[in-house]
Every structure is written in structure tokens, then in C-alpha cells.
């Protein structure tokens, strides 16, 4: 895939994912805000209904008490009767309607203790209460005419009369007097906690708000005795409504309501949809991350594959060319008769053939090892002897380049359960890398020691070293560090991958430490027997 196209694809996918997540978070936020607004409206209605019921209950109680008291007092202090008359004529039926509306005001002296919730009969102080009743009369007259066309008789044919209290006017008059004197009564004598809780429970349940609440009544911003045990004043979390309002709608008292677990209640109402939304968003994120990872991984594999093919082609090209030249030389009539030259060329063909076969076997070995098809038989192995044997494979090459390989075999115990062939290859691979990646004369030291029940091998070189990025991938299959010319160091990136597989199959551990320009150190830990 083109690099520019790949970057564009990643950017577009990232923007799409960010957009989806942003929309989901906005939707959840809006849902919570809508629920909170709906909750606030319902609570406001609940508070208004509760305060109205409390006020209505109080006025009704005192109104009934006053009516009973009025009936028991007998004679009133003074009275005033005013009448309103109204005459109407019906031309179709020749009827005249006469309306009479009388209002009777009766004044009573009432003890001030009437407004207290006590049975006291102390009348040292009194107030005047006006009782208003009405008398409504409707009389219908029929007009009769003589032969001369003159009206000569006006007969009443129906009389309707109603005597009783004027509910609206009566209540208004009583309310004004009551509200004026109720101000003198302490708030905790006018309303009980039990009544508030009963009304709040009822109204909240009717509106589907089943959650814990705290309440309190405040007078001009100051707390009163009427409040729940755990009520705390927090202005931003309170709902309030005026209570015991005057005829002008003003009040010194407010009923405050708070919900300690309001946020949990609101979130619970949207948690189902929010959970599904977040779940699907998470699935999209995981799928997106996996897709990006696979794209990057495939791009890396494609590059590694190309490098591997190039390296393997280069590795096979030299021996094939050598074999071809040797065959052509043998075919030469001057050479074919020289047995010594023929044997030398045949030896070259054999060596190059072995070299190609070794490359193929190395690739196949990794493949079989990954599929667990490699037969690794383990026996007791003396690791010091195996290390010496591995060193002998590279001693001539190192000496030819003016370097050295020193063995510091200090471990007291060196017997492990291992396959001597495969583990010999492991040691040779690491030593061979130390030689190949030493730009100058190779300087290699091999140390052994025991740590608890483990046999530890440490192979140090003073070669080119590796960067941290390379060190993380050094044991990956086909991975090779490039330094300009990909053929500057022979190999195909399978050696250390093979090392890691074999060591892990022996229940061991292999890792490396390195610094660019200062060399590398490889550690191998194997369990002792």
C-alpha cells in the first residue's frame, strides 16, 4: 500500500472514530440534562402541591373551628345589612324579574388563643372577627292587561330565596384575619414534620420519584426547627417553594428539598442506553485498533518479506554462481585431465551445495519449530563442554580478523537437560552474530555462573551494538537491522528467532542488553538438574 494512502486512510478512520465517540458522549450528556430538567419540573410541581395542601389544611382547620365557635357565641357584637336590587323585564313572556342580594356582616370578639393549637380559655386579649352571610331572593312578577290595553295587575308567580354563607367573600375575609394573626404563631406549631413527610412521600410516589430526600423550612434564609435530621443547606442542590403566603403572594417561609442521591437516580434512568452505547463504541474502538494494528503489521511484514526474499536471493546467488563456474571449469579439456583440479572444483561444488542446504534447513527448522513438529530430545548435557565446542567453530575466523574469544567458565554446576545439537546451534548463532556485527577485530567474552537453580551464560562483544528500537525486535522472525546496504552483513534474520524458540523450548529465558556503538550482551538462563 502506498505510504501516503495508508496515512490518509488512518487519518480518516481516526476522525470517524472520534466523531462517533463525540456524538455518543454528547447524546449521553443531553439525556442526563433532559432527565435533570424533567426531574426539576416534577419536584417544583410536587413542592407547590405540598405547600398548597398544607396551607389549605391549616385554613380549613381554623375555618371550621371558627364556625363552631360562632355558633356557640350566640349574640353578635354588631351587624350591618346591605342590599343590592336589580330589576329585569322579559318582553316575550311579559315577566318582570326582581333580584335582591342582601349581605349581613356580623362582628364577634374572639380570644387570641383561638389561633393557638391549645385548649386554653384565657381571654385577656381578644380580636374582632367579621362573619359574612348572604340572603339571595329572586321574585318573578307576571304582567296582566285589560281590554283597554292598560296594565292593571302585577302578580308574583314564583319566589326563590337562598340564605347561606358567601363562600368566596366569607373565606377571603377570614383568610385575611387568619394570616395576620398566624404570623405570631411559631412555625413548628403550625406544621409538623410528620405531615410534611407524609405529603412529600405521597406526591413523590405519584410522580414516580422513589428516592431518598431531605427537607427543611427556612425563614428569611435562616433555618427553623422544622427540618429532617440530615438536611444540609447547599444552594446549588436545593429545590424550594414559598409556604404560608400572604394575600399578596409573599411569604417569609420557604420549604426546601434536597436529594442526596439525585445524580445516581438520574444516571440510573439512562444507564441502560448509555451502557449499550458505550459497549458498541468500545467494540468499534477495539475493531478500529485491531484494524490499524493489522494494517501496520501487514505493512511491516510486507517490508520484512521483501527484505527476506532479497537476502535469500543474495545468499543463494553466490553459491549458485560458484557452482556454475566450477562446472564450467571441469568441462574445460585442460582441467578435466588434471585430477587434482577436478577434485578441488568438486570440493567447491560440495561446499556451496552444503551452504545452500544449510540455508534451506534453517528456514525449514523455524517453520517446523513454530508448528511444534521439531523433534527435540533432551539429555544431560555438560554446558561448559558445549560452550567450548561452539567457540571452536568461530576461533579461526576471529583469529583471522585479529580478534579473540575468551571463556570465563566460573559456574560450579553446569549440567542441564538439553539437546546438544540444537543448543550448540544456539551458541554458534549468538557467537556468529558477535563476529558479523563487529566492524573491527571481534572481541568476545563468554561468562558462566549459577544463580539459585539456574545456569546463566553471558556473551559479551564490543561490536556495533543496537538501538533501543532494534533491541525490542531483535528476536522477531525475519527481522534484520539495515545500515544502508542490506547485504553489508550476511544473514536472513532467522538466527535469533531460532535461538529464542530453542531456549524457550528448554524452559529457559534469553534476552539482550545493548548500546549503540558500545557492543551487546546476550543472557541465557537454563534450569539446572
Coordinates of C-alpha atoms in Angstrom, one line a residue:
X1 CA 0.0 0.0 0.0
X2 CA 1.2 3.5 -0.9
X3 CA 2.5 5.2 2.3
X4 CA 0.6 8.4 1.6
X5 CA -2.6 6.5 1.0
X6 CA -2.0 4.5 4.2
X7 CA -1.6 7.7 6.3
X8 CA -4.7 9.2 4.7
X9 CA -6.7 6.1 5.5
X10 CA -5.6 6.1 9.1
X11 CA -6.5 9.8 9.5
X12 CA -10.0 9.3 8.0
X13 CA -10.6 6.3 10.2
X14 CA -9.4 8.2 13.3
X15 CA -11.6 11.2 12.5
X16 CA -14.6 8.9 12.0
X17 CA -14.0 7.2 15.3
X18 CA -13.5 10.4 17.2
X19 CA -16.8 11.7 15.6
X20 CA -18.7 8.6 16.7
X21 CA -17.4 8.8 20.2
X22 CA -18.1 12.6 20.4
X23 CA -21.7 12.1 19.2
X24 CA -22.2 9.2 21.7
X25 CA -20.9 11.3 24.6
X26 CA -23.0 14.3 23.6
X27 CA -26.1 12.1 23.4
X28 CA -25.5 10.7 26.9
X29 CA -24.8 14.2 28.3
X30 CA -28.0 15.6 26.7
X31 CA -30.0 12.6 28.0
X32 CA -28.8 13.3 31.5
X33 CA -29.5 17.0 31.2
X34 CA -33.1 16.3 29.9
X35 CA -33.7 13.9 32.7
X36 CA -32.4 16.6 35.2
X37 CA -34.7 19.2 33.7
X38 CA -37.7 16.9 33.8
X39 CA -36.8 16.0 37.4
X40 CA -36.6 19.7 38.4
X41 CA -40.0 20.4 36.9
X42 CA -41.6 17.5 38.7
X43 CA -40.0 18.4 42.0
X44 CA -41.2 22.0 41.6
X45 CA -44.8 20.8 41.0
X46 CA -44.5 18.5 44.0
X47 CA -43.4 21.3 46.2
X48 CA -46.2 23.6 45.0
X49 CA -48.8 20.9 45.6
X50 CA -47.4 20.1 49.1
X51 CA -47.3 23.8 50.2
X52 CA -50.9 24.4 48.8
X53 CA -52.2 21.4 50.7
X54 CA -50.5 22.5 53.9
X55 CA -51.9 26.0 53.6
X56 CA -55.4 24.7 52.7
X57 CA -55.4 22.2 55.5
X58 CA -54.5 24.9 58.1
X59 CA -57.1 27.4 56.9
X60 CA -59.8 24.7 56.7
X61 CA -59.0 23.7 60.3
X62 CA -59.3 27.2 61.7
X63 CA -62.3 28.0 59.5
X64 CA -64.2 25.0 60.9
X65 CA -63.1 25.9 64.4
X66 CA -64.3 29.4 63.9
X67 CA -67.8 28.3 62.6
X68 CA -68.2 26.1 65.6
X69 CA -67.2 28.9 67.9
X70 CA -69.5 31.4 66.2
X71 CA -72.5 29.1 66.7
X72 CA -71.7 28.8 70.4
X73 CA -71.3 32.5 71.0
X74 CA -75.0 33.4 70.2
X75 CA -75.5 37.2 70.0
X76 CA -73.0 39.0 67.8
X77 CA -71.5 42.3 68.7
X78 CA -72.9 44.4 65.8
X79 CA -74.3 43.8 62.4
X80 CA -74.8 45.6 59.2
X81 CA -77.1 44.6 56.3
X82 CA -76.7 45.9 52.9
X83 CA -79.0 45.1 49.9
X84 CA -78.4 45.2 46.2
X85 CA -81.5 45.3 44.0
X86 CA -81.8 44.6 40.3
X87 CA -84.9 44.5 38.0
X88 CA -85.1 42.8 34.7
X89 CA -88.0 42.6 32.2
X90 CA -88.7 39.7 29.8
X91 CA -90.7 41.1 26.8
X92 CA -91.5 37.7 25.3
X93 CA -93.2 36.3 28.4
X94 CA -94.4 39.6 29.9
X95 CA -92.5 38.7 33.1
X96 CA -90.6 41.0 35.5
X97 CA -87.7 39.5 37.5
X98 CA -86.8 41.3 40.8
X99 CA -83.4 40.3 42.3
X100 CA -82.5 41.1 45.9
X101 CA -79.0 40.3 47.3
X102 CA -78.5 41.0 51.0
X103 CA -75.2 40.9 52.8
X104 CA -75.1 40.5 56.5
X105 CA -71.9 41.3 58.4
X106 CA -71.7 40.1 62.0
X107 CA -68.8 41.1 64.3
X108 CA -67.5 38.7 67.0
X109 CA -64.9 39.2 69.7
X110 CA -62.6 36.2 69.7
X111 CA -59.9 35.4 72.2
X112 CA -56.4 35.5 70.7
X113 CA -55.7 32.0 72.0
X114 CA -58.1 30.8 69.3
X115 CA -55.2 30.7 66.8
X116 CA -53.0 28.5 69.1
X117 CA -53.1 24.8 68.9
X118 CA -54.1 24.6 72.6
X119 CA -57.3 24.3 74.5
X120 CA -56.5 27.5 76.6
X121 CA -59.6 29.6 77.7
X122 CA -57.6 32.7 78.7
X123 CA -59.5 35.7 77.2
X124 CA -57.4 38.6 78.5
X125 CA -56.7 39.6 74.9
X126 CA -59.3 39.5 72.1
X127 CA -59.7 40.3 68.4
X128 CA -62.7 41.1 66.2
X129 CA -63.8 38.6 63.6
X130 CA -66.4 39.6 61.0
X131 CA -68.7 36.8 59.7
X132 CA -70.3 37.4 56.4
X133 CA -73.5 35.7 55.3
X134 CA -75.9 36.4 52.5
X135 CA -79.5 36.3 51.6
X136 CA -80.4 36.0 47.9
X137 CA -84.0 36.5 46.8
X138 CA -85.4 36.3 43.3
X139 CA -89.2 37.2 42.7
X140 CA -90.9 36.9 39.3
X141 CA -94.0 39.0 38.5
X142 CA -96.5 38.4 35.7
X143 CA -98.0 41.4 34.0
X144 CA -101.7 41.2 33.1
X145 CA -103.5 43.7 30.8
X146 CA -107.2 44.7 30.5
X147 CA -109.3 45.1 27.3
X148 CA -108.3 48.8 27.1
X149 CA -104.7 47.8 26.9
X150 CA -103.8 49.1 30.3
X151 CA -101.8 47.1 32.9
X152 CA -104.0 46.6 35.8
X153 CA -102.4 43.7 37.8
X154 CA -98.8 42.6 38.7
X155 CA -98.9 39.1 40.3
X156 CA -95.9 37.3 41.9
X157 CA -95.9 33.8 40.4
X158 CA -92.6 32.5 41.8
X159 CA -90.2 33.4 44.6
X160 CA -86.8 31.9 45.0
X161 CA -84.8 32.5 48.2
X162 CA -81.4 31.3 49.3
X163 CA -79.8 32.1 52.6
X164 CA -76.2 31.0 53.4
X165 CA -72.5 31.9 53.6
X166 CA -70.8 33.6 50.8
X167 CA -68.0 31.1 50.3
X168 CA -65.6 33.3 48.3
X169 CA -66.2 36.5 50.3
X170 CA -66.5 34.7 53.6
X171 CA -63.3 32.8 53.0
X172 CA -61.4 35.9 51.8
X173 CA -62.4 37.9 54.9
X174 CA -61.4 35.0 57.2
X175 CA -58.2 34.4 55.4
X176 CA -57.0 38.0 55.8
X177 CA -57.7 38.0 59.5
X178 CA -56.2 34.5 59.9
X179 CA -53.0 35.2 58.0
X180 CA -52.4 38.4 60.0
X181 CA -52.6 36.6 63.4
X182 CA -51.0 33.3 62.2
X183 CA -47.7 35.2 61.8
X184 CA -47.5 35.3 65.6
X185 CA -47.5 31.5 65.9
X186 CA -44.1 29.7 65.8
X187 CA -43.7 27.7 62.6
X188 CA -43.1 24.4 64.4
X189 CA -46.6 24.9 66.0
X190 CA -48.2 25.4 62.6
X191 CA -46.8 22.4 60.8
X192 CA -45.3 19.0 61.9
X193 CA -42.5 17.0 60.3
X194 CA -44.8 14.0 60.0
X195 CA -47.3 16.0 57.9
X196 CA -44.5 17.2 55.5
X197 CA -43.0 13.8 55.2
X198 CA -46.4 12.2 54.5
X199 CA -47.3 14.7 51.8
X200 CA -43.9 14.6 50.2
X201 CA -43.9 10.7 50.2
X202 CA -47.3 10.7 48.6
X203 CA -46.6 13.3 45.9
X204 CA -43.1 11.9 45.0
X205 CA -44.6 8.4 44.7
X206 CA -47.4 9.7 42.5
X207 CA -44.8 11.2 40.2
X208 CA -42.5 8.1 40.1
X209 CA -39.7 9.6 42.2
X210 CA -38.7 6.8 44.5
X211 CA -35.5 8.2 46.1
X212 CA -34.2 9.5 49.5
X213 CA -34.8 13.1 50.3
X214 CA -34.1 15.7 53.0
X215 CA -36.2 18.8 53.7
X216 CA -36.3 21.9 55.9
X217 CA -38.3 25.1 56.3
X218 CA -36.3 28.3 56.3
X219 CA -37.4 31.8 57.5
X220 CA -35.8 34.6 55.5
X221 CA -32.7 32.4 54.9
X222 CA -32.4 31.2 58.4
X223 CA -33.2 27.6 59.5
X224 CA -36.2 26.7 61.7
X225 CA -36.8 23.7 63.9
X226 CA -38.8 22.1 61.1
X227 CA -36.3 20.0 59.1
X228 CA -35.1 16.5 58.6
X229 CA -32.2 15.1 60.7
X230 CA -29.6 15.1 57.9
X231 CA -30.7 18.2 56.0
X232 CA -27.8 20.4 54.9
X233 CA -28.1 23.7 53.1
X234 CA -26.4 23.6 49.7
X235 CA -27.7 26.3 47.5
X236 CA -26.9 24.6 44.2
X237 CA -28.6 21.3 45.1
X238 CA -31.8 22.7 46.6
X239 CA -35.4 23.0 45.4
X240 CA -37.7 25.4 47.2
X241 CA -41.2 26.8 47.2
X242 CA -42.8 29.6 49.4
X243 CA -45.1 28.4 52.1
X244 CA -47.8 30.2 54.2
X245 CA -48.1 33.0 51.6
X246 CA -49.9 36.3 52.3
X247 CA -52.9 37.5 50.3
X248 CA -50.3 39.3 48.1
X249 CA -48.5 36.1 47.5
X250 CA -45.5 36.9 49.7
X251 CA -44.0 34.7 52.3
X252 CA -41.3 34.8 55.0
X253 CA -41.0 31.0 54.9
X254 CA -39.7 28.5 52.3
X255 CA -39.9 24.8 52.1
X256 CA -36.5 23.5 50.9
X257 CA -36.0 20.0 49.4
X258 CA -32.8 18.2 48.5
X259 CA -31.9 14.7 47.1
X260 CA -28.5 13.4 48.2
X261 CA -28.6 10.6 45.6
X262 CA -30.1 12.6 42.8
X263 CA -27.2 12.0 40.4
X264 CA -27.3 8.2 40.9
X265 CA -31.1 8.4 40.3
X266 CA -30.7 10.4 37.1
X267 CA -27.9 8.2 35.8
X268 CA -29.8 5.1 36.6
X269 CA -32.6 6.2 34.3
X270 CA -30.2 6.4 31.3
X271 CA -27.7 3.8 32.4
X272 CA -29.2 1.1 30.1
X273 CA -28.9 3.0 26.9
X274 CA -25.6 4.6 28.0
X275 CA -24.2 1.1 28.7
X276 CA -25.2 -0.2 25.3
X277 CA -23.9 3.0 23.6
X278 CA -20.6 2.7 25.4
X279 CA -20.4 -1.0 24.7
X280 CA -20.9 -0.6 21.0
X281 CA -18.5 2.3 21.0
X282 CA -15.9 0.1 22.8
X283 CA -16.4 -2.6 20.2
X284 CA -15.8 0.0 17.4
X285 CA -12.7 1.2 19.2
X286 CA -11.3 -2.3 19.6
X287 CA -12.2 -3.2 16.0
X288 CA -10.5 0.1 14.8
X289 CA -7.4 -0.5 16.9
X290 CA -7.2 -4.1 15.7
X291 CA -7.6 -2.9 12.1
X292 CA -4.9 -0.2 12.5
X293 CA -2.6 -2.7 14.1
X294 CA -3.2 -5.3 11.4
X295 CA -2.5 -2.7 8.7
X296 CA 0.7 -1.6 10.3
X297 CA 1.7 -5.2 11.0
X298 CA 0.9 -6.2 7.4
X299 CA 3.0 -3.3 6.1
X300 CA 5.9 -4.4 8.3
X301 CA 5.5 -8.0 7.2
X302 CA 5.5 -6.9 3.6
X303 CA 8.7 -4.9 4.1
X304 CA 10.3 -7.8 6.0
X305 CA 9.2 -10.3 3.3
X306 CA 10.8 -8.2 0.6
X307 CA 14.0 -7.9 2.6
X308 CA 14.0 -11.7 3.3
X309 CA 13.5 -12.5 -0.4
X310 CA 16.3 -10.1 -1.3
X311 CA 18.6 -11.6 1.4
X312 CA 17.8 -15.2 0.5
X313 CA 18.3 -14.4 -3.2
X314 CA 21.7 -12.9 -2.4
X315 CA 22.6 -15.9 -0.2
X316 CA 21.8 -18.4 -2.9
X317 CA 23.2 -16.3 -5.8
X318 CA 26.8 -16.6 -4.7
X319 CA 26.9 -20.4 -4.2
X320 CA 25.0 -20.9 -7.5
X321 CA 27.5 -18.7 -9.3
X322 CA 30.4 -20.6 -7.7
X323 CA 28.9 -24.0 -8.6
X324 CA 28.3 -22.8 -12.2
X325 CA 31.9 -21.6 -12.5
X326 CA 33.2 -24.9 -11.1
X327 CA 31.1 -26.9 -13.5
X328 CA 32.3 -24.8 -16.5
X329 CA 35.9 -25.2 -15.3
X330 CA 35.6 -29.0 -15.0
X331 CA 34.2 -29.1 -18.6
X332 CA 37.4 -27.5 -19.8
X333 CA 39.5 -30.1 -21.6
X334 CA 42.7 -28.8 -19.9
X335 CA 41.2 -29.2 -16.4
X336 CA 39.3 -32.5 -16.9
X337 CA 42.6 -34.3 -17.3
X338 CA 44.0 -32.7 -14.1
X339 CA 42.7 -34.9 -11.3
X340 CA 43.8 -32.5 -8.6
X341 CA 41.9 -29.5 -10.1
X342 CA 38.9 -31.6 -10.7
X343 CA 38.8 -32.7 -7.0
X344 CA 39.3 -29.1 -5.9
X345 CA 36.4 -27.9 -8.1
X346 CA 34.2 -30.8 -6.9
X347 CA 35.0 -29.8 -3.3
X348 CA 33.9 -26.3 -4.1
X349 CA 30.6 -27.6 -5.5
X350 CA 30.1 -29.8 -2.5
X351 CA 30.8 -26.9 0.0
X352 CA 28.5 -24.5 -1.8
X353 CA 25.8 -27.1 -2.0
X354 CA 26.1 -27.7 1.8
X355 CA 25.9 -23.9 2.3
X356 CA 22.6 -23.7 0.3
X357 CA 21.2 -26.8 2.0
X358 CA 22.1 -25.2 5.4
X359 CA 20.1 -22.0 4.4
X360 CA 17.1 -24.1 3.4
X361 CA 17.3 -26.2 6.6
X362 CA 17.4 -23.1 8.7
X363 CA 14.2 -21.8 7.2
X364 CA 12.5 -25.2 7.5
X365 CA 13.7 -25.6 11.0
X366 CA 12.0 -22.4 12.1
X367 CA 8.8 -23.4 10.3
X368 CA 8.8 -26.9 12.0
X369 CA 9.6 -25.4 15.4
X370 CA 6.6 -23.0 15.2
X371 CA 4.3 -25.9 14.3
X372 CA 5.9 -28.0 17.2
X373 CA 7.0 -30.5 14.6
X374 CA 10.7 -30.3 15.5
X375 CA 11.8 -33.4 17.4
X376 CA 14.0 -32.2 20.3
X377 CA 15.2 -34.9 22.5
X378 CA 16.9 -33.8 25.7
X379 CA 19.6 -35.5 27.7
X380 CA 22.1 -34.5 30.4
X381 CA 24.5 -32.0 28.9
X382 CA 27.7 -30.5 30.3
X383 CA 27.3 -26.9 29.2
X384 CA 30.9 -26.0 29.7
X385 CA 31.9 -28.6 27.1
X386 CA 29.1 -27.4 24.7
X387 CA 30.4 -23.8 25.0
X388 CA 34.0 -24.8 24.3
X389 CA 32.8 -26.7 21.2
X390 CA 30.8 -23.7 20.0
X391 CA 33.8 -21.4 20.5
X392 CA 35.9 -23.7 18.4
X393 CA 33.6 -23.1 15.4
X394 CA 34.5 -19.4 15.2
X395 CA 38.0 -19.3 16.6
X396 CA 39.7 -19.4 13.2
X397 CA 37.5 -16.7 11.8
X398 CA 38.1 -14.5 14.8
X399 CA 41.8 -15.1 14.8
X400 CA 42.0 -14.3 11.1
X401 CA 40.4 -10.9 11.8
X402 CA 42.8 -10.2 14.7
X403 CA 40.3 -10.7 17.5
X404 CA 39.8 -13.0 20.4
X405 CA 37.2 -15.2 22.1
X406 CA 37.8 -15.7 25.9
X407 CA 35.9 -18.2 28.0
X408 CA 35.3 -17.5 31.7
X409 CA 33.6 -20.7 32.9
X410 CA 33.0 -20.0 36.6
X411 CA 29.8 -21.9 37.2
X412 CA 30.1 -24.5 39.9
X413 CA 27.4 -26.7 38.4
X414 CA 26.9 -26.9 34.6
X415 CA 24.6 -29.9 33.9
X416 CA 21.3 -29.1 32.3
X417 CA 18.6 -31.1 30.4
X418 CA 19.1 -30.1 26.8
X419 CA 19.5 -31.2 23.2
X420 CA 23.2 -30.8 22.4
X421 CA 22.7 -30.3 18.7
X422 CA 20.1 -27.5 18.9
X423 CA 21.7 -25.8 21.8
X424 CA 25.0 -25.9 20.1
X425 CA 23.4 -24.1 17.2
X426 CA 22.0 -21.5 19.7
X427 CA 25.5 -20.7 21.0
X428 CA 27.1 -20.7 17.5
X429 CA 24.3 -18.3 16.2
X430 CA 25.0 -15.8 19.0
X431 CA 28.8 -16.0 18.6
X432 CA 28.5 -15.7 14.8
X433 CA 26.4 -12.6 15.2
X434 CA 29.0 -11.1 17.6
X435 CA 31.6 -11.7 14.8
X436 CA 29.5 -10.4 12.0
X437 CA 28.4 -7.2 13.8
X438 CA 31.9 -6.3 14.9
X439 CA 33.2 -3.7 12.4
X440 CA 36.8 -4.1 13.7
X441 CA 38.6 -7.1 15.3
X442 CA 36.0 -9.1 17.2
X443 CA 36.4 -9.1 21.0
X444 CA 34.2 -11.6 22.6
X445 CA 33.9 -12.8 26.2
X446 CA 31.8 -15.7 27.4
X447 CA 30.9 -16.0 31.1
X448 CA 29.1 -18.6 33.1
X449 CA 27.8 -18.7 36.7
X450 CA 24.9 -20.1 38.7
X451 CA 22.0 -18.0 40.2
X452 CA 19.9 -20.1 42.5
X453 CA 18.8 -23.1 40.4
X454 CA 19.7 -21.6 37.1
X455 CA 22.8 -21.9 34.8
X456 CA 23.5 -18.4 33.4
X457 CA 25.5 -17.8 30.2
X458 CA 26.6 -14.2 29.4
X459 CA 28.1 -13.5 25.9
X460 CA 29.6 -10.0 25.6
X461 CA 31.0 -8.3 22.5
X462 CA 32.4 -4.9 21.7
X463 CA 30.8 -4.6 18.3
X464 CA 28.4 -2.1 16.7
X465 CA 25.6 -2.5 19.3
X466 CA 21.9 -1.9 18.9
X467 CA 19.5 1.0 19.4
X468 CA 16.6 0.5 21.8
X469 CA 14.1 0.2 18.9
X470 CA 16.2 -2.6 17.3
X471 CA 16.6 -4.3 20.7
X472 CA 12.9 -4.7 21.1
X473 CA 12.6 -6.6 17.8
X474 CA 15.9 -8.4 17.7
X475 CA 14.3 -11.8 18.4
X476 CA 11.5 -11.4 15.8
X477 CA 11.5 -13.7 12.8
X478 CA 13.0 -12.2 9.6
X479 CA 14.0 -9.0 11.4
X480 CA 17.3 -7.5 10.5
X481 CA 18.7 -4.1 11.1
X482 CA 19.7 -2.2 8.0
X483 CA 22.6 0.1 7.7
X484 CA 22.3 1.4 4.2
X485 CA 23.3 -1.6 2.1
X486 CA 21.1 -4.6 3.1
X487 CA 23.8 -7.0 2.2
X488 CA 26.6 -5.5 4.3
X489 CA 26.1 -8.3 6.8
X490 CA 25.3 -11.8 5.6
X491 CA 22.2 -13.4 7.1
X492 CA 18.4 -13.6 6.7
X493 CA 17.0 -12.6 10.1
X494 CA 16.2 -16.2 11.3
X495 CA 19.1 -16.8 13.6
X496 CA 17.9 -15.1 16.8
X497 CA 14.3 -16.1 16.2
X498 CA 15.6 -19.7 16.2
X499 CA 17.6 -19.0 19.4
X500 CA 14.6 -17.7 21.2
X501 CA 12.4 -20.7 20.2
X502 CA 15.0 -23.3 21.3
X503 CA 15.8 -21.6 24.6
X504 CA 12.0 -21.3 25.5
X505 CA 11.6 -25.0 24.5
X506 CA 14.2 -25.8 27.1
X507 CA 12.1 -23.8 29.8
X508 CA 14.8 -21.1 29.7
X509 CA 15.0 -17.4 29.1
X510 CA 17.0 -15.4 26.6
X511 CA 17.3 -11.6 26.5
X512 CA 19.8 -8.9 25.4
X513 CA 21.3 -5.6 26.5
X514 CA 22.9 -3.3 24.1
X515 CA 24.0 0.3 23.5
X516 CA 24.7 1.7 20.1
X517 CA 28.4 1.8 19.4
X518 CA 29.4 0.0 22.6
X519 CA 28.5 -3.6 21.9
X520 CA 25.9 -6.1 23.0
X521 CA 25.4 -8.6 25.8
X522 CA 23.2 -11.7 25.5
X523 CA 22.0 -13.6 28.5
X524 CA 20.7 -17.2 28.6
X525 CA 19.2 -18.8 31.7
X526 CA 18.6 -22.5 31.9
X527 CA 17.2 -24.6 34.8
X528 CA 19.9 -26.9 36.4
X529 CA 19.3 -30.5 37.1

